[in-house]
PDB file of C-alpha atoms in Angstrom:
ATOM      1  CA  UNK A   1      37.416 106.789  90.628  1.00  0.00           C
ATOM      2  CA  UNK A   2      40.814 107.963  89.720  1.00  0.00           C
ATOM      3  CA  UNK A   3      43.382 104.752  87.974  1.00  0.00           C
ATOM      4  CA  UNK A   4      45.676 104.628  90.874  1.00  0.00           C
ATOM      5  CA  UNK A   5      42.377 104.566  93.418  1.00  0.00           C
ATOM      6  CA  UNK A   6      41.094 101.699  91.074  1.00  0.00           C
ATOM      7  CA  UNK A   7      44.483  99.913  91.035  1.00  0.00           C
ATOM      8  CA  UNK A   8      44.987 100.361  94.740  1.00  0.00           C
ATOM      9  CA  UNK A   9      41.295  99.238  95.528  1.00  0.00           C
ATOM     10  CA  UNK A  10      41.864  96.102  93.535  1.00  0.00           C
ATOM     11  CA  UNK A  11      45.368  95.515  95.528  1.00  0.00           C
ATOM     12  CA  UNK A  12      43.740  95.555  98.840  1.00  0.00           C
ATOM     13  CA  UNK A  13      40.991  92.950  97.703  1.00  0.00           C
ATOM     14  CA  UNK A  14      43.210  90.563  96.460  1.00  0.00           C
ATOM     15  CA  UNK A  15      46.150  91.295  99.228  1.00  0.00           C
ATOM     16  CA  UNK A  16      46.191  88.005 101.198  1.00  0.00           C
ATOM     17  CA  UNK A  17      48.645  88.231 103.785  1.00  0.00           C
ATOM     18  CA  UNK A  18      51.376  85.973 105.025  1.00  0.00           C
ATOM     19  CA  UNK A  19      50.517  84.512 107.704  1.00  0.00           C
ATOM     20  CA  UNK A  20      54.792  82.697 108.816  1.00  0.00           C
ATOM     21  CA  UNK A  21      56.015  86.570 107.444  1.00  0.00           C
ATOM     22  CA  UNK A  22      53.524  88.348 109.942  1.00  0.00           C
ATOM     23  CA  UNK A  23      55.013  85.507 112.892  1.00  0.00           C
ATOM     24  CA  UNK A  24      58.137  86.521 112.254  1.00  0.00           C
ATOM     25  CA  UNK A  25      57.841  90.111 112.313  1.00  0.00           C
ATOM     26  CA  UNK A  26      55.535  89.928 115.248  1.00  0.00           C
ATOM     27  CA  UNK A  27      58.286  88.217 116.887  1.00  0.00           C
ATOM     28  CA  UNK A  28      60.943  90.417 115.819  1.00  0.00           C
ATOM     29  CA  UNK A  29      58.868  93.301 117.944  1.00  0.00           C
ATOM     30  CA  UNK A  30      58.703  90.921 120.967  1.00  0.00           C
ATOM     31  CA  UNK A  31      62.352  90.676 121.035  1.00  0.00           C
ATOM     32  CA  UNK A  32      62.592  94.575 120.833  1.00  0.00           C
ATOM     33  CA  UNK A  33      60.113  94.940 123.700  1.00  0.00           C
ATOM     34  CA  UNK A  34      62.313  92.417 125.814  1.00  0.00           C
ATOM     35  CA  UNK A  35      65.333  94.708 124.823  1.00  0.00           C
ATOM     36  CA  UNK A  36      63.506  97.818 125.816  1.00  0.00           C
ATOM     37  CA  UNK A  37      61.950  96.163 129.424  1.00  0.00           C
ATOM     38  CA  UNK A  38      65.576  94.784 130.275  1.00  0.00           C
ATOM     39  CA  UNK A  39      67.518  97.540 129.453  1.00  0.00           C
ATOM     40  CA  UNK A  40      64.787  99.885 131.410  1.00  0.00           C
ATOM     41  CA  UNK A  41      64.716  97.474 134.400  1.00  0.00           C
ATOM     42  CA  UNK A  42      67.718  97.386 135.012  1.00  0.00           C
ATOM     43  CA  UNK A  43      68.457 101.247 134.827  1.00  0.00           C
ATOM     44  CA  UNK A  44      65.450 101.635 136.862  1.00  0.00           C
ATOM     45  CA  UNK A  45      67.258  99.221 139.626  1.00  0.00           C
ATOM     46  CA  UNK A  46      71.098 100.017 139.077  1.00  0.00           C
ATOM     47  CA  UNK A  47      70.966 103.542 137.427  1.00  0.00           C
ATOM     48  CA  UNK A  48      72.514 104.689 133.993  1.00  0.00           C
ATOM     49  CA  UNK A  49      76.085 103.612 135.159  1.00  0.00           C
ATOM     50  CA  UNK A  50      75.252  99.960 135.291  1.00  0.00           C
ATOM     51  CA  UNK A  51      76.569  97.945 131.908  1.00  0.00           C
ATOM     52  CA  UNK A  52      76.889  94.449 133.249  1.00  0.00           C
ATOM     53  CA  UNK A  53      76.986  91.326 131.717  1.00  0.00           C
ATOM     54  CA  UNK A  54      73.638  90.223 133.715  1.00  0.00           C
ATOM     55  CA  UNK A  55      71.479  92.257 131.478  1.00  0.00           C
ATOM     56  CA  UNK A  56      72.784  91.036 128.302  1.00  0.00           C
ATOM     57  CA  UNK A  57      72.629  87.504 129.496  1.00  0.00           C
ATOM     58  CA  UNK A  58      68.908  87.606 130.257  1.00  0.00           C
ATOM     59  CA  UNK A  59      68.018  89.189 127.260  1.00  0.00           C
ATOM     60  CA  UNK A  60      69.462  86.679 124.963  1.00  0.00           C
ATOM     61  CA  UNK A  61      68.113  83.697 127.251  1.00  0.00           C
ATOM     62  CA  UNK A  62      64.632  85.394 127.091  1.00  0.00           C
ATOM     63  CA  UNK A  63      64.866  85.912 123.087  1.00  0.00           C
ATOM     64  CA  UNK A  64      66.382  82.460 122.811  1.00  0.00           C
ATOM     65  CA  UNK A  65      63.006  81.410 124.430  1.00  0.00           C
ATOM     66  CA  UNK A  66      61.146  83.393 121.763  1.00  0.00           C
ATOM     67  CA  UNK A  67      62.886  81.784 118.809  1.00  0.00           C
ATOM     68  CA  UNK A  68      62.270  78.432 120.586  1.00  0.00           C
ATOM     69  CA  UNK A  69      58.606  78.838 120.712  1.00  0.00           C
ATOM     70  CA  UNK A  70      58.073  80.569 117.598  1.00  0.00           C
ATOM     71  CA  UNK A  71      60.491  78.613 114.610  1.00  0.00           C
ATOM     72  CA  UNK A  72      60.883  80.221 111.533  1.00  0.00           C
ATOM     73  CA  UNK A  73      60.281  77.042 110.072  1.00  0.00           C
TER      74      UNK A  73
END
């Protein structure tokens, strides 16, 4: 086995993950996906035209809920 296999091998056995840091960023993605489904719903319903207040209002009450339930401590 080449060094940098060796020193990579070793890495991953004695990698132990974060668990708050893995939260976070899993909650970071849930935000984007709540982004993505708002923004999509309400082209879907109102077409590309519509830039109303509505949609940016839900989407911070609905990642305002996220935070809420999942702290960064």
């Amino acid at each position: 086995m080449s060094l940098i296999k060796s020193y990579l091998h070793n890495q991953m056995n004695t990698f132990t993950p974060n668990p708050n840091l893995e939260m976070l960023m899993q909650r970071e993605q849930l935000m984007e996906d709540i982004d993505c489904i708002v923004d999509e719903f309400f082209t879907a319903c109102c077409g590309d035209d519509y830039d109303g207040e509505e949609k940016d209002t839900l989407t911070k009450f609905l990642c305002d809920a996220v935070c809420k339930n999942f702290p960064a401590q």
